[in-house]
Structure formats: C-alpha cells, structure tokens
Amino acid sequence: MDVNGINRVVSILKKEVKKWDIPVVGVIAMTSKDPFLVLISTILSLRTKDRTTMEASRRLFSLATTPGTMIKLSKTQIEKAIYPVGFYRTKAGSILGICHDLIHKFGSKVPDTMDKLLSLKGVGRKTANLVLILGYDEYGICVDTHVHRISNRLGFIKTKTPDESERALRQKLPKRHWKIYNDLLVAFGQNLCKPVGPLCSQCSLLAQCERTGVKRVYK
C-alpha cells in the first residue's frame, strides 16, 4: 500500500468510526483537557479493556486530580480505586513515583516533550505520544498493538515491533494523519479488524487491504 492508499483508508475510517465508541483516553481528554489526567488514564489503560479503564479512572479521579493530591493517597488506596485494571499493584506504585517526579522535577506540571516524558519511570513511547497528542495537541504517533497490527495487515508498513512501526510511520504516514491515527485504528481494531478472526467480509477497507498475516476470517 502506498501513501495514496493510506489516505483512502484514513478517509474511510473517519466515517466508519462514528458508529463505534471513542477510545477511553480520548473521552477523558475531551472532557478534561488535562495532561495529567491523560497521563494517568493512559497508564491505567495499558493491557486493560476500555470499560474497566473508564470506571477505574472515575474512581481514582474522584479522590485526586493533581500530582499534589494524588501523592497524598497511599498505595493501598490507589490499588483499591483502580482494581481490577491489569497489573493494578504495579500501576499504583508507578502513579505515586510519577507524581513524586512531577512535583520535584517539573513543578507539578506534566512535561510537554518526548524526552522529559520518557524520563518518568513507567512512561514508554506509547504513553508519551498519547500525552503529547491528547494533552498538548502536539504531533505524535501513538503505536499500540492495534496500530502495529493493522498498519502491517493493510500492507502499509512491514515491521516486527511497535517501536519499529512508529519509526516507519513517522517516515511514511502523512503528518496530517498523525494525531488521529491511533484513535481511528484502535476503534477499528476493537470492533472489526480483530487480532484473530477479523470481520473482513464486513469491512469497507477490503479493497485496500492486503490482509497480511490473516489466516482465518469470520463473517
């Protein structure tokens, strides 16, 4: 697939995703426009279903919405608030560590550069990119399992890891698509282009897709 092909894909997906729910971190970003809440909810969302993430975020943010108020909570309080997100005990510790660094290194403000975000323990490139995009309206390409899988399945890139996919997409994906690419492909991947048994017969992208690696198709 060339750049013209991905332009068509993005155009089609913009229309298709209207019938699906917006990914949870995007919902939180639209309602709060707070980089700190975007950061924390993104951490909670890792390896966790959207509904669980939303409920956990609401419980946690009812207790604290700033680094200063969050750090006053005990690890047990945070664990109780965010359970049953994946790795909730580890995430509770990460949240407290991040809040400590935000307070003591960044004046309680979430940094707005990739390098500074990555200096926070527990923050990887996926999280950092999402904070830049949704928290600061900066350009970034957030690559999770859906973006990595679908970009390769379409035949737009050929990579083995999400980090490789991000580098490839930064070279090949038109910049005007960067900010929306994750939301489009996450919604598409959760509802139709699933990891196992994608619903290809129902897909409006069938004519554009190379279906790389697809072994079994569900109707």
PDB file of C-alpha atoms in Angstrom:
ATOM      1  CA  MET A   1       0.000   0.000   0.000  1.00  0.00           C
ATOM      2  CA  ASP A   2       1.308   3.439  -0.945  1.00  0.00           C
ATOM      3  CA  VAL A   3       0.559   6.862   0.568  1.00  0.00           C
ATOM      4  CA  ASN A   4      -2.482   7.319  -1.665  1.00  0.00           C
ATOM      5  CA  GLY A   5      -3.819   4.060  -0.329  1.00  0.00           C
ATOM      6  CA  ILE A   6      -3.412   5.084   3.305  1.00  0.00           C
ATOM      7  CA  ASN A   7      -5.070   8.420   2.522  1.00  0.00           C
ATOM      8  CA  ARG A   8      -8.110   6.483   1.278  1.00  0.00           C
ATOM      9  CA  VAL A   9      -8.028   4.254   4.352  1.00  0.00           C
ATOM     10  CA  VAL A  10      -7.992   7.239   6.719  1.00  0.00           C
ATOM     11  CA  SER A  11     -10.813   8.915   4.806  1.00  0.00           C
ATOM     12  CA  ILE A  12     -12.978   5.792   5.031  1.00  0.00           C
ATOM     13  CA  LEU A  13     -12.188   5.196   8.714  1.00  0.00           C
ATOM     14  CA  LYS A  14     -13.143   8.759   9.650  1.00  0.00           C
ATOM     15  CA  LYS A  15     -16.669   7.903   8.517  1.00  0.00           C
ATOM     16  CA  GLU A  16     -16.719   4.351   9.877  1.00  0.00           C
ATOM     17  CA  VAL A  17     -15.584   5.131  13.439  1.00  0.00           C
ATOM     18  CA  LYS A  18     -18.616   7.339  14.042  1.00  0.00           C
ATOM     19  CA  LYS A  19     -20.624   4.183  14.781  1.00  0.00           C
ATOM     20  CA  TRP A  20     -18.134   2.976  17.411  1.00  0.00           C
ATOM     21  CA  ASP A  21     -17.170   4.269  20.842  1.00  0.00           C
ATOM     22  CA  ILE A  22     -14.210   6.631  21.112  1.00  0.00           C
ATOM     23  CA  PRO A  23     -11.229   5.019  22.922  1.00  0.00           C
ATOM     24  CA  VAL A  24     -11.465   5.801  26.646  1.00  0.00           C
ATOM     25  CA  VAL A  25      -8.392   8.037  26.953  1.00  0.00           C
ATOM     26  CA  GLY A  26      -9.750  10.182  24.132  1.00  0.00           C
ATOM     27  CA  VAL A  27     -13.018  10.574  26.026  1.00  0.00           C
ATOM     28  CA  ILE A  28     -11.155  11.667  29.157  1.00  0.00           C
ATOM     29  CA  ALA A  29      -9.050  14.100  27.125  1.00  0.00           C
ATOM     30  CA  MET A  30     -12.137  15.662  25.524  1.00  0.00           C
ATOM     31  CA  THR A  31     -13.888  16.161  28.851  1.00  0.00           C
ATOM     32  CA  SER A  32     -10.930  17.352  30.939  1.00  0.00           C
ATOM     33  CA  LYS A  33      -8.238  18.665  28.547  1.00  0.00           C
ATOM     34  CA  ASP A  34      -5.795  17.994  31.414  1.00  0.00           C
ATOM     35  CA  PRO A  35      -2.415  16.402  30.507  1.00  0.00           C
ATOM     36  CA  PHE A  36      -2.153  14.890  33.997  1.00  0.00           C
ATOM     37  CA  LEU A  37      -5.460  13.048  33.688  1.00  0.00           C
ATOM     38  CA  VAL A  38      -4.494  11.914  30.182  1.00  0.00           C
ATOM     39  CA  LEU A  39      -1.189  10.598  31.524  1.00  0.00           C
ATOM     40  CA  ILE A  40      -2.705   8.690  34.433  1.00  0.00           C
ATOM     41  CA  SER A  41      -5.619   7.268  32.450  1.00  0.00           C
ATOM     42  CA  THR A  42      -3.215   6.112  29.734  1.00  0.00           C
ATOM     43  CA  ILE A  43      -1.166   4.239  32.321  1.00  0.00           C
ATOM     44  CA  LEU A  44      -4.337   2.619  33.629  1.00  0.00           C
ATOM     45  CA  SER A  45      -5.393   1.654  30.103  1.00  0.00           C
ATOM     46  CA  LEU A  46      -2.328  -0.472  29.365  1.00  0.00           C
ATOM     47  CA  ARG A  47      -3.431  -4.110  28.951  1.00  0.00           C
ATOM     48  CA  THR A  48      -6.885  -3.196  30.222  1.00  0.00           C
ATOM     49  CA  LYS A  49     -10.266  -3.039  28.499  1.00  0.00           C
ATOM     50  CA  ASP A  50     -11.760   0.400  27.923  1.00  0.00           C
ATOM     51  CA  ARG A  51     -14.760  -0.047  30.186  1.00  0.00           C
ATOM     52  CA  THR A  52     -12.558  -1.134  33.092  1.00  0.00           C
ATOM     53  CA  THR A  53     -10.198   1.779  32.453  1.00  0.00           C
ATOM     54  CA  MET A  54     -13.037   4.295  32.437  1.00  0.00           C
ATOM     55  CA  GLU A  55     -14.522   3.011  35.685  1.00  0.00           C
ATOM     56  CA  ALA A  56     -11.111   2.890  37.387  1.00  0.00           C
ATOM     57  CA  SER A  57     -10.250   6.393  36.168  1.00  0.00           C
ATOM     58  CA  ARG A  58     -13.508   7.794  37.532  1.00  0.00           C
ATOM     59  CA  ARG A  59     -12.922   6.201  40.939  1.00  0.00           C
ATOM     60  CA  LEU A  60      -9.328   7.409  41.132  1.00  0.00           C
ATOM     61  CA  PHE A  61     -10.059  10.931  39.897  1.00  0.00           C
ATOM     62  CA  SER A  62     -12.834  11.260  42.450  1.00  0.00           C
ATOM     63  CA  LEU A  63     -10.035  11.043  45.025  1.00  0.00           C
ATOM     64  CA  ALA A  64      -7.321  13.096  43.319  1.00  0.00           C
ATOM     65  CA  THR A  65      -6.806  15.033  40.092  1.00  0.00           C
ATOM     66  CA  THR A  66      -3.357  16.622  40.560  1.00  0.00           C
ATOM     67  CA  PRO A  67       0.111  15.289  41.409  1.00  0.00           C
ATOM     68  CA  GLY A  68      -0.096  17.048  44.781  1.00  0.00           C
ATOM     69  CA  THR A  69      -3.383  15.463  45.802  1.00  0.00           C
ATOM     70  CA  MET A  70      -2.542  12.079  44.268  1.00  0.00           C
ATOM     71  CA  ILE A  71       0.693  11.711  46.215  1.00  0.00           C
ATOM     72  CA  LYS A  72      -1.223  12.121  49.467  1.00  0.00           C
ATOM     73  CA  LEU A  73      -3.004   8.842  48.765  1.00  0.00           C
ATOM     74  CA  SER A  74      -1.486   5.596  49.969  1.00  0.00           C
ATOM     75  CA  LYS A  75      -0.529   2.870  47.531  1.00  0.00           C
ATOM     76  CA  THR A  76      -3.319   0.742  49.000  1.00  0.00           C
ATOM     77  CA  GLN A  77      -5.884   3.489  48.383  1.00  0.00           C
ATOM     78  CA  ILE A  78      -4.829   3.765  44.752  1.00  0.00           C
ATOM     79  CA  GLU A  79      -4.830  -0.007  44.327  1.00  0.00           C
ATOM     80  CA  LYS A  80      -8.367  -0.192  45.690  1.00  0.00           C
ATOM     81  CA  ALA A  81      -9.541   2.618  43.409  1.00  0.00           C
ATOM     82  CA  ILE A  82      -8.090   1.198  40.192  1.00  0.00           C
ATOM     83  CA  TYR A  83      -8.734  -2.515  40.702  1.00  0.00           C
ATOM     84  CA  PRO A  84      -9.264  -4.592  38.504  1.00  0.00           C
ATOM     85  CA  VAL A  85      -7.087  -2.884  35.837  1.00  0.00           C
ATOM     86  CA  GLY A  86      -4.234  -5.047  34.633  1.00  0.00           C
ATOM     87  CA  PHE A  87      -1.190  -5.028  36.940  1.00  0.00           C
ATOM     88  CA  TYR A  88      -3.022  -2.690  39.316  1.00  0.00           C
ATOM     89  CA  ARG A  89      -0.462  -3.048  42.106  1.00  0.00           C
ATOM     90  CA  THR A  90       2.441  -2.162  39.804  1.00  0.00           C
ATOM     91  CA  LYS A  91       0.484   0.726  38.306  1.00  0.00           C
ATOM     92  CA  ALA A  92      -0.351   2.128  41.743  1.00  0.00           C
ATOM     93  CA  GLY A  93       3.346   2.276  42.556  1.00  0.00           C
ATOM     94  CA  SER A  94       4.141   3.811  39.169  1.00  0.00           C
ATOM     95  CA  ILE A  95       1.496   6.507  39.654  1.00  0.00           C
ATOM     96  CA  LEU A  96       2.974   7.523  43.004  1.00  0.00           C
ATOM     97  CA  GLY A  97       6.505   7.542  41.543  1.00  0.00           C
ATOM     98  CA  ILE A  98       5.414   9.643  38.590  1.00  0.00           C
ATOM     99  CA  CYS A  99       3.647  12.124  40.853  1.00  0.00           C
ATOM    100  CA  HIS A 100       6.779  12.415  43.008  1.00  0.00           C
ATOM    101  CA  ASP A 101       8.881  13.205  39.929  1.00  0.00           C
ATOM    102  CA  LEU A 102       6.314  15.633  38.544  1.00  0.00           C
ATOM    103  CA  ILE A 103       6.333  17.554  41.818  1.00  0.00           C
ATOM    104  CA  HIS A 104      10.078  17.567  42.431  1.00  0.00           C
ATOM    105  CA  LYS A 105      11.440  17.724  38.867  1.00  0.00           C
ATOM    106  CA  PHE A 106       8.775  19.518  36.852  1.00  0.00           C
ATOM    107  CA  GLY A 107       6.968  21.819  39.260  1.00  0.00           C
ATOM    108  CA  SER A 108       3.889  19.575  39.343  1.00  0.00           C
ATOM    109  CA  LYS A 109       3.401  20.030  35.590  1.00  0.00           C
ATOM    110  CA  VAL A 110       3.338  17.200  33.078  1.00  0.00           C
ATOM    111  CA  PRO A 111       6.208  17.837  30.643  1.00  0.00           C
ATOM    112  CA  ASP A 112       5.418  18.549  27.017  1.00  0.00           C
ATOM    113  CA  THR A 113       8.441  16.967  25.334  1.00  0.00           C
ATOM    114  CA  MET A 114       9.126  13.336  24.477  1.00  0.00           C
ATOM    115  CA  ASP A 115      12.494  13.166  26.250  1.00  0.00           C
ATOM    116  CA  LYS A 116      11.143  14.577  29.513  1.00  0.00           C
ATOM    117  CA  LEU A 117       8.068  12.353  29.451  1.00  0.00           C
ATOM    118  CA  LEU A 118      10.250   9.300  28.896  1.00  0.00           C
ATOM    119  CA  SER A 119      12.319  10.274  31.951  1.00  0.00           C
ATOM    120  CA  LEU A 120       9.282   9.402  34.102  1.00  0.00           C
ATOM    121  CA  LYS A 121       9.557   5.810  35.307  1.00  0.00           C
ATOM    122  CA  GLY A 122       6.763   3.715  33.827  1.00  0.00           C
ATOM    123  CA  VAL A 123       6.205   6.000  30.833  1.00  0.00           C
ATOM    124  CA  GLY A 124       7.019   4.500  27.448  1.00  0.00           C
ATOM    125  CA  ARG A 125       6.737   5.869  23.939  1.00  0.00           C
ATOM    126  CA  LYS A 126       3.086   4.884  23.523  1.00  0.00           C
ATOM    127  CA  THR A 127       2.084   6.759  26.672  1.00  0.00           C
ATOM    128  CA  ALA A 128       4.322   9.727  25.908  1.00  0.00           C
ATOM    129  CA  ASN A 129       2.953  10.111  22.389  1.00  0.00           C
ATOM    130  CA  LEU A 130      -0.628   9.952  23.627  1.00  0.00           C
ATOM    131  CA  VAL A 131       0.037  12.643  26.242  1.00  0.00           C
ATOM    132  CA  LEU A 132       1.604  14.900  23.610  1.00  0.00           C
ATOM    133  CA  ILE A 133      -1.310  14.373  21.206  1.00  0.00           C
ATOM    134  CA  LEU A 134      -4.273  14.465  23.584  1.00  0.00           C
ATOM    135  CA  GLY A 135      -2.802  16.549  26.377  1.00  0.00           C
ATOM    136  CA  TYR A 136      -0.928  19.185  24.377  1.00  0.00           C
ATOM    137  CA  ASP A 137      -2.276  18.900  20.819  1.00  0.00           C
ATOM    138  CA  GLU A 138       1.255  18.217  19.581  1.00  0.00           C
ATOM    139  CA  TYR A 139       2.187  15.932  16.699  1.00  0.00           C
ATOM    140  CA  GLY A 140       2.933  12.352  17.620  1.00  0.00           C
ATOM    141  CA  ILE A 141       2.200   8.806  16.508  1.00  0.00           C
ATOM    142  CA  CYS A 142       0.902   6.586  19.275  1.00  0.00           C
ATOM    143  CA  VAL A 143       1.550   2.959  18.353  1.00  0.00           C
ATOM    144  CA  ASP A 144      -0.225   0.287  20.375  1.00  0.00           C
ATOM    145  CA  THR A 145      -0.985  -3.302  19.386  1.00  0.00           C
ATOM    146  CA  HIS A 146      -3.887  -2.227  17.140  1.00  0.00           C
ATOM    147  CA  VAL A 147      -1.851   0.363  15.226  1.00  0.00           C
ATOM    148  CA  HIS A 148       1.082  -2.028  14.853  1.00  0.00           C
ATOM    149  CA  ARG A 149      -1.075  -4.963  13.754  1.00  0.00           C
ATOM    150  CA  ILE A 150      -3.409  -3.128  11.374  1.00  0.00           C
ATOM    151  CA  SER A 151      -0.731  -0.997   9.710  1.00  0.00           C
ATOM    152  CA  ASN A 152       1.099  -4.219   8.856  1.00  0.00           C
ATOM    153  CA  ARG A 153      -2.095  -6.100   7.954  1.00  0.00           C
ATOM    154  CA  LEU A 154      -3.002  -3.368   5.482  1.00  0.00           C
ATOM    155  CA  GLY A 155       0.440  -3.707   3.911  1.00  0.00           C
ATOM    156  CA  PHE A 156       1.310  -0.065   4.580  1.00  0.00           C
ATOM    157  CA  ILE A 157       4.407  -0.976   6.604  1.00  0.00           C
ATOM    158  CA  LYS A 158       6.348  -4.166   7.256  1.00  0.00           C
ATOM    159  CA  THR A 159       7.681  -4.199  10.818  1.00  0.00           C
ATOM    160  CA  LYS A 160       8.062  -6.636  13.702  1.00  0.00           C
ATOM    161  CA  THR A 161       7.625  -4.445  16.791  1.00  0.00           C
ATOM    162  CA  PRO A 162       5.587  -1.362  17.799  1.00  0.00           C
ATOM    163  CA  ASP A 163       8.783   0.712  18.099  1.00  0.00           C
ATOM    164  CA  GLU A 164       9.753  -0.245  14.555  1.00  0.00           C
ATOM    165  CA  SER A 165       6.226   0.624  13.452  1.00  0.00           C
ATOM    166  CA  GLU A 166       6.433   4.082  14.998  1.00  0.00           C
ATOM    167  CA  ARG A 167       9.708   4.797  13.209  1.00  0.00           C
ATOM    168  CA  ALA A 168       8.306   3.528   9.906  1.00  0.00           C
ATOM    169  CA  LEU A 169       5.085   5.509  10.262  1.00  0.00           C
ATOM    170  CA  ARG A 170       6.995   8.694  11.076  1.00  0.00           C
ATOM    171  CA  GLN A 171       8.753   8.267   7.743  1.00  0.00           C
ATOM    172  CA  LYS A 172       5.760   7.229   5.657  1.00  0.00           C
ATOM    173  CA  LEU A 173       2.484   8.439   7.189  1.00  0.00           C
ATOM    174  CA  PRO A 174       1.438  11.966   6.097  1.00  0.00           C
ATOM    175  CA  LYS A 175       1.779  14.236   9.121  1.00  0.00           C
ATOM    176  CA  ARG A 176      -1.800  15.466   8.870  1.00  0.00           C
ATOM    177  CA  HIS A 177      -2.898  11.965   9.947  1.00  0.00           C
ATOM    178  CA  TRP A 178      -0.563  11.572  12.922  1.00  0.00           C
ATOM    179  CA  LYS A 179      -2.815  12.873  15.695  1.00  0.00           C
ATOM    180  CA  ILE A 180      -5.904  10.886  14.691  1.00  0.00           C
ATOM    181  CA  TYR A 181      -4.245   7.669  13.503  1.00  0.00           C
ATOM    182  CA  ASN A 182      -4.316   5.919  16.879  1.00  0.00           C
ATOM    183  CA  ASP A 183      -7.961   6.700  17.651  1.00  0.00           C
ATOM    184  CA  LEU A 184      -9.032   5.523  14.198  1.00  0.00           C
ATOM    185  CA  LEU A 185      -7.147   2.231  14.292  1.00  0.00           C
ATOM    186  CA  VAL A 186      -7.934   1.443  17.934  1.00  0.00           C
ATOM    187  CA  ALA A 187     -11.671   1.789  17.330  1.00  0.00           C
ATOM    188  CA  PHE A 188     -11.347  -0.197  14.089  1.00  0.00           C
ATOM    189  CA  GLY A 189      -9.252  -2.893  15.768  1.00  0.00           C
ATOM    190  CA  GLN A 190     -11.531  -3.278  18.775  1.00  0.00           C
ATOM    191  CA  ASN A 191     -14.696  -3.598  16.730  1.00  0.00           C
ATOM    192  CA  LEU A 192     -13.899  -5.112  13.342  1.00  0.00           C
ATOM    193  CA  CYS A 193     -10.235  -5.703  12.448  1.00  0.00           C
ATOM    194  CA  LYS A 194      -9.668  -8.007  15.422  1.00  0.00           C
ATOM    195  CA  PRO A 195      -6.381  -9.784  16.171  1.00  0.00           C
ATOM    196  CA  VAL A 196      -7.874 -13.228  15.499  1.00  0.00           C
ATOM    197  CA  GLY A 197     -10.708 -13.660  13.037  1.00  0.00           C
ATOM    198  CA  PRO A 198     -11.072 -10.157  11.602  1.00  0.00           C
ATOM    199  CA  LEU A 199     -14.503  -9.488  10.113  1.00  0.00           C
ATOM    200  CA  CYS A 200     -13.173  -8.960   6.599  1.00  0.00           C
ATOM    201  CA  SER A 201     -16.497  -9.659   4.863  1.00  0.00           C
ATOM    202  CA  GLN A 202     -18.000  -6.674   6.706  1.00  0.00           C
ATOM    203  CA  CYS A 203     -15.036  -4.366   6.159  1.00  0.00           C
ATOM    204  CA  SER A 204     -15.221  -1.280   3.976  1.00  0.00           C
ATOM    205  CA  LEU A 205     -11.426  -1.402   3.594  1.00  0.00           C
ATOM    206  CA  LEU A 206     -11.395  -4.815   1.946  1.00  0.00           C
ATOM    207  CA  ALA A 207     -10.433  -3.429  -1.465  1.00  0.00           C
ATOM    208  CA  GLN A 208      -7.463  -1.536   0.003  1.00  0.00           C
ATOM    209  CA  CYS A 209      -6.201  -4.199   2.412  1.00  0.00           C
ATOM    210  CA  GLU A 210      -3.500  -6.776   1.636  1.00  0.00           C
ATOM    211  CA  ARG A 211      -4.639  -8.874   4.646  1.00  0.00           C
ATOM    212  CA  THR A 212      -1.045  -9.664   5.520  1.00  0.00           C
ATOM    213  CA  GLY A 213      -0.889 -12.460   8.064  1.00  0.00           C
ATOM    214  CA  VAL A 214      -4.655 -13.073   8.102  1.00  0.00           C
ATOM    215  CA  LYS A 215      -5.204 -16.827   8.308  1.00  0.00           C
ATOM    216  CA  ARG A 216      -8.816 -17.085   9.384  1.00  0.00           C
ATOM    217  CA  VAL A 217     -11.682 -14.752   8.529  1.00  0.00           C
ATOM    218  CA  TYR A 218     -15.017 -14.505  10.322  1.00  0.00           C
ATOM    219  CA  LYS A 219     -18.222 -13.290   8.641  1.00  0.00           C
TER     220      LYS A 219
END
